[in-house]
Amino acid sequence: MRKLIAIALVFTMALGLTACAGGGSDIHRLNMATGGDAGTYYAFGGVIANVLTSKIDNVEVTAQTSGGSIDNARKLKNKEAEIAFMQNDVLQYAVTGTESMKDDGAMENLCAIASLYPEAVQLVATKSSGIKTIADLKGKKVCVGDQGSGSEVNASQIIAAAGMSYSDFDVQYLSFSEASTAMQNGTVDAAFATSALPNSAITELANYTDIVVVPIDGEIADNLIAQYPFYAKTTIGTDVYGVEVAETVAMMAVLTTTTDLDEEVVYNITKTLFENQADLIAGNAHGKEVTLDTALQGVTVDFHPGAVKYYKEKGIM
């Protein structure tokens, strides 16, 4: 009888150890869709994944490359990822099934966790062009981005908010790297680009040519935000490109999920994100921009209930 009891105790302890080892279904393994392997989404996503994995019990997050915001919306819909980086305008389009996401239909279960950092709309002109305001674009050669690109959509919305149209200037459809070369050659006067700061192509351009960053501010910014509330105001400081400070507008990079993800898991993700900023900063400079002051900024869709729980605790919702 003593032998049987001893064997039973050993068996029970073995089961307990197996459970404690985390090999069971209690571990939440989450795929995070980011962007291309050379971009900010993937680099910063890897840092966030490591912080979340190391700080939250029973959560393992893996950052994966992707085609960016539109691709990430589809990955969330198809359950190929549980969390993702998305630009907030695309998130709005995905939830409503409009604009660039029209053919995909409304993805109503997508929701936000947090705004992370701004992706500024940058209107850059050569100093020799004499362009100092958006109105000065009239009659100039202006690159608005690749046709149908995010930058081009932003450019068209901003031009309209300024009471102008593409007919007011000579439109060029080029990527910003191509526009940068054209500006160095004197064949383009100004160009739009939407990206995190700093934009490497603009940094390179500034090394070869005197540039100005044209403000997108005042009534133009107000008109734009009134019509498209996913825009937010931001500033391009003198330290970014070594030129005069300029107010502008920005999209926000948003950490996104679906209503399928467990509320407690999302609560812990949100809490960890904002209470371990030093670890984020150590891994990527954009970590300093992840603050509760901007956590809700530019988000026009619902937040996940787990995120809402944390924000209510902090008194910002």
XYZ file of C-alpha atoms in Angstrom:
317
model
C 0.000 0.000 0.000
C 2.862 2.377 0.890
C 4.397 1.659 -2.539
C 1.146 2.501 -4.316
C 0.791 5.771 -2.390
C 4.382 6.729 -3.192
C 3.900 6.020 -6.903
C 0.695 8.074 -6.904
C 2.484 10.991 -5.242
C 5.318 10.885 -7.775
C 2.819 10.789 -10.650
C 0.896 13.750 -9.221
C 4.098 15.769 -8.760
C 5.167 14.984 -12.340
C 1.861 16.301 -13.668
C 2.279 19.446 -11.589
C 5.792 20.019 -12.897
C 4.634 19.564 -16.482
C 1.938 22.189 -15.986
C 4.412 24.579 -14.359
C 6.807 24.119 -17.252
C 4.366 26.033 -19.452
C 3.972 23.308 -22.028
C 0.197 23.446 -21.806
C -2.413 25.550 -23.501
C -2.096 28.372 -20.925
C 0.612 30.071 -22.995
C -0.734 32.663 -25.420
C 1.496 32.548 -28.507
C 0.813 35.683 -30.519
C 2.011 36.597 -33.988
C 2.625 40.316 -34.525
C 2.385 41.480 -38.151
C 4.716 44.450 -38.710
C 6.134 45.570 -42.083
C 9.114 45.090 -44.378
C 12.354 43.954 -42.773
C 14.043 47.287 -43.547
C 11.274 49.428 -42.078
C 10.384 50.953 -38.711
C 7.373 48.699 -38.149
C 9.512 45.552 -38.157
C 12.405 47.033 -36.165
C 10.209 48.527 -33.447
C 7.831 45.584 -33.556
C 10.700 43.276 -32.666
C 11.526 45.424 -29.635
C 7.897 45.459 -28.468
C 7.598 41.700 -28.977
C 10.682 41.084 -26.823
C 9.463 43.392 -24.036
C 5.993 41.834 -23.946
C 7.388 38.295 -23.970
C 9.875 38.989 -21.182
C 7.463 40.915 -18.943
C 4.150 39.056 -19.236
C 3.749 35.546 -17.855
C 2.385 33.011 -20.334
C 2.608 35.348 -23.333
C 5.008 34.823 -26.230
C 4.969 37.413 -29.021
C 6.756 36.899 -32.325
C 7.272 39.811 -34.739
C 6.794 38.840 -38.382
C 7.537 40.732 -41.581
C 4.611 41.749 -43.767
C 3.527 44.033 -46.567
C 2.464 46.775 -44.155
C -0.872 48.177 -43.027
C -3.201 46.813 -45.705
C -1.591 43.378 -45.573
C -1.755 43.446 -41.773
C -5.503 44.141 -41.782
C -5.976 41.069 -43.936
C -3.738 38.980 -41.691
C -5.844 39.933 -38.658
C -9.032 39.118 -40.556
C -7.666 35.741 -41.683
C -6.285 34.962 -38.191
C -2.728 34.790 -39.511
C -1.793 37.305 -36.787
C -3.262 38.287 -33.435
C -1.762 41.784 -33.178
C -0.407 44.130 -35.825
C 0.988 47.535 -36.676
C -1.346 49.656 -38.792
C -1.457 53.245 -39.936
C -4.588 54.747 -38.410
C -6.186 55.865 -41.677
C -5.926 52.327 -43.072
C -7.363 51.008 -39.802
C -10.362 53.294 -40.273
C -10.759 52.160 -43.895
C -10.483 48.484 -42.874
C -13.165 48.716 -40.179
C -15.555 50.581 -42.480
C -14.662 48.778 -45.714
C -13.912 52.018 -47.574
C -11.165 53.651 -49.671
C -8.140 51.341 -50.045
C -9.971 48.545 -48.151
C -13.238 48.757 -50.097
C -12.777 45.453 -51.926
C -12.113 43.597 -48.649
C -15.394 44.530 -47.014
C -15.834 45.900 -43.492
C -13.652 44.222 -40.851
C -15.769 45.254 -37.892
C -13.912 43.162 -35.295
C -10.655 45.083 -35.714
C -9.891 47.346 -32.764
C -7.053 49.423 -31.356
C -4.704 48.804 -28.451
C -2.671 52.038 -28.564
C -1.303 54.800 -30.745
C 2.460 54.404 -30.765
C 4.160 57.230 -32.678
C 3.422 59.730 -35.466
C 4.144 59.151 -39.142
C 4.464 62.727 -40.281
C 3.331 64.140 -43.605
C 6.476 65.914 -44.763
C 6.316 68.509 -47.517
C 9.881 69.320 -48.486
C 11.004 71.919 -51.036
C 14.351 73.067 -52.364
C 15.326 76.416 -50.885
C 16.014 77.759 -54.374
C 12.358 77.152 -55.361
C 11.204 79.936 -53.044
C 8.411 77.718 -51.681
C 7.547 78.577 -48.074
C 3.817 77.765 -47.897
C 1.402 75.354 -49.570
C 0.032 78.265 -51.610
C 3.531 78.711 -53.079
C 3.202 75.318 -54.795
C 1.132 76.941 -57.535
C 2.912 76.721 -60.875
C 5.707 74.515 -59.466
C 6.712 70.917 -60.164
C 5.476 68.924 -57.186
C 5.870 65.208 -56.479
C 2.866 63.792 -54.605
C 4.165 60.213 -54.293
C 3.560 57.062 -56.287
C 0.075 57.069 -57.809
C -2.337 55.438 -55.347
C 0.239 55.295 -52.548
C -0.461 56.363 -48.970
C 1.647 59.487 -49.459
C -0.329 60.403 -52.590
C -3.657 59.983 -50.768
C -2.385 62.228 -47.962
C -1.100 64.811 -50.466
C -4.424 64.989 -52.308
C -6.348 65.429 -49.044
C -4.011 68.205 -47.867
C -4.122 70.039 -51.194
C -7.933 69.952 -51.091
C -7.951 71.222 -47.480
C -5.879 74.169 -48.705
C -8.551 75.002 -51.297
C -6.333 73.883 -54.178
C -6.217 71.002 -56.651
C -3.605 69.152 -58.685
C -4.408 71.455 -61.609
C -2.675 74.272 -59.700
C 0.776 72.769 -60.260
C 2.731 70.305 -62.385
C 2.039 66.930 -60.711
C 4.813 64.341 -60.591
C 4.092 60.762 -59.475
C 7.351 59.450 -58.014
C 8.477 57.607 -54.913
C 10.258 59.893 -52.487
C 13.656 58.384 -53.237
C 13.052 59.179 -56.935
C 11.750 62.624 -56.004
C 14.864 63.236 -53.914
C 17.070 62.549 -56.932
C 14.891 64.797 -59.098
C 15.119 67.606 -56.535
C 18.888 67.294 -56.481
C 18.841 67.566 -60.287
C 16.525 70.589 -60.208
C 13.669 68.874 -62.102
C 11.275 68.815 -59.114
C 10.666 71.725 -56.747
C 8.871 70.016 -53.850
C 7.678 66.603 -52.709
C 5.346 64.992 -50.182
C 6.354 61.997 -48.067
C 4.527 60.292 -45.191
C 6.845 58.415 -42.845
C 8.296 58.200 -39.378
C 10.882 60.834 -38.557
C 13.510 61.130 -39.818
C 12.965 60.013 -43.410
C 16.288 58.676 -44.687
C 15.740 60.000 -48.231
C 15.092 63.517 -46.891
C 18.189 63.272 -44.699
C 20.217 62.320 -47.771
C 18.636 65.133 -49.808
C 19.544 67.679 -47.117
C 23.179 66.611 -47.405
C 23.246 67.613 -51.091
C 20.730 70.455 -51.385
C 19.475 73.296 -49.195
C 15.893 72.421 -48.275
C 12.939 73.796 -46.345
C 10.186 71.854 -44.608
C 6.926 73.535 -45.597
C 4.416 73.867 -42.719
C 1.027 72.161 -42.903
C -0.661 74.097 -40.136
C -3.258 76.661 -39.155
C -6.584 76.618 -41.010
C -5.362 73.986 -43.469
C -4.576 71.528 -40.655
C -7.862 72.326 -38.905
C -9.882 71.788 -42.103
C -8.079 68.527 -42.744
C -8.635 67.126 -39.248
C -12.284 68.187 -39.285
C -12.838 66.103 -42.410
C -10.400 63.275 -41.605
C -10.165 62.905 -37.807
C -7.478 60.223 -38.042
C -4.932 63.007 -38.672
C -3.136 64.501 -35.675
C -0.951 67.597 -35.341
C 2.769 67.158 -34.798
C 6.034 69.076 -35.109
C 9.156 68.488 -37.184
C 11.894 69.914 -34.985
C 15.106 71.571 -36.106
C 17.019 68.529 -34.904
C 15.403 66.269 -37.525
C 16.845 67.746 -40.744
C 18.797 70.763 -39.475
C 16.295 73.262 -40.890
C 13.686 75.581 -39.379
C 10.998 73.920 -37.241
C 7.689 73.211 -39.015
C 4.238 72.256 -37.769
C 2.562 69.497 -39.763
C 0.046 66.679 -39.530
C 0.606 63.004 -39.069
C -0.912 59.600 -39.240
C -0.387 57.498 -36.141
C 1.149 54.039 -36.107
C -1.369 52.018 -34.088
C -0.955 48.672 -32.355
C -4.062 46.791 -33.441
C -5.844 43.529 -32.651
C -9.308 41.973 -32.916
C -12.114 41.461 -30.425
C -11.210 37.734 -30.448
C -8.118 38.273 -28.300
C -8.595 37.631 -24.568
C -9.385 40.776 -22.534
C -6.874 40.014 -19.773
C -4.115 39.403 -22.326
C -4.779 42.760 -24.007
C -4.946 44.486 -20.613
C -1.492 43.091 -19.760
C -0.123 44.054 -23.195
C -1.364 47.631 -22.770
C -0.102 47.935 -19.199
C 3.314 46.498 -20.093
C 3.640 48.749 -23.133
C 3.241 51.944 -21.101
C 4.962 50.868 -17.897
C 8.230 49.687 -19.457
C 9.142 52.662 -21.610
C 12.812 52.503 -20.639
C 13.067 49.043 -22.221
C 11.375 50.292 -25.390
C 13.746 53.263 -25.623
C 16.756 51.000 -25.099
C 15.693 49.016 -28.152
C 14.446 51.744 -30.494
C 14.327 55.552 -30.489
C 10.567 55.511 -31.153
C 10.128 54.119 -27.638
C 10.272 57.664 -26.267
C 7.098 58.489 -28.219
C 5.014 55.735 -26.601
C 3.260 57.696 -23.870
C -0.183 57.836 -22.297
C -0.468 61.444 -23.502
C -0.808 60.202 -27.086
C -2.169 56.680 -26.502
C -5.614 57.599 -27.849
C -4.491 60.126 -30.441
C -5.811 59.800 -33.978
C -7.750 56.578 -33.316
C -11.221 56.677 -34.879
C -12.239 53.052 -34.216
C -13.093 51.241 -30.987
C -10.409 50.259 -28.506
C -10.220 46.658 -27.285
C -11.982 46.189 -23.905
C -8.666 45.115 -22.339
C -7.054 48.402 -23.385
C -10.111 50.343 -22.208
C -9.787 48.733 -18.774
C -6.201 49.968 -18.426
C -6.929 53.470 -19.748
C -9.826 53.846 -17.291
C -7.487 52.869 -14.452
C -5.098 55.605 -15.584
C -7.917 58.142 -15.892
C -7.460 58.951 -19.579
C -10.698 57.362 -20.784
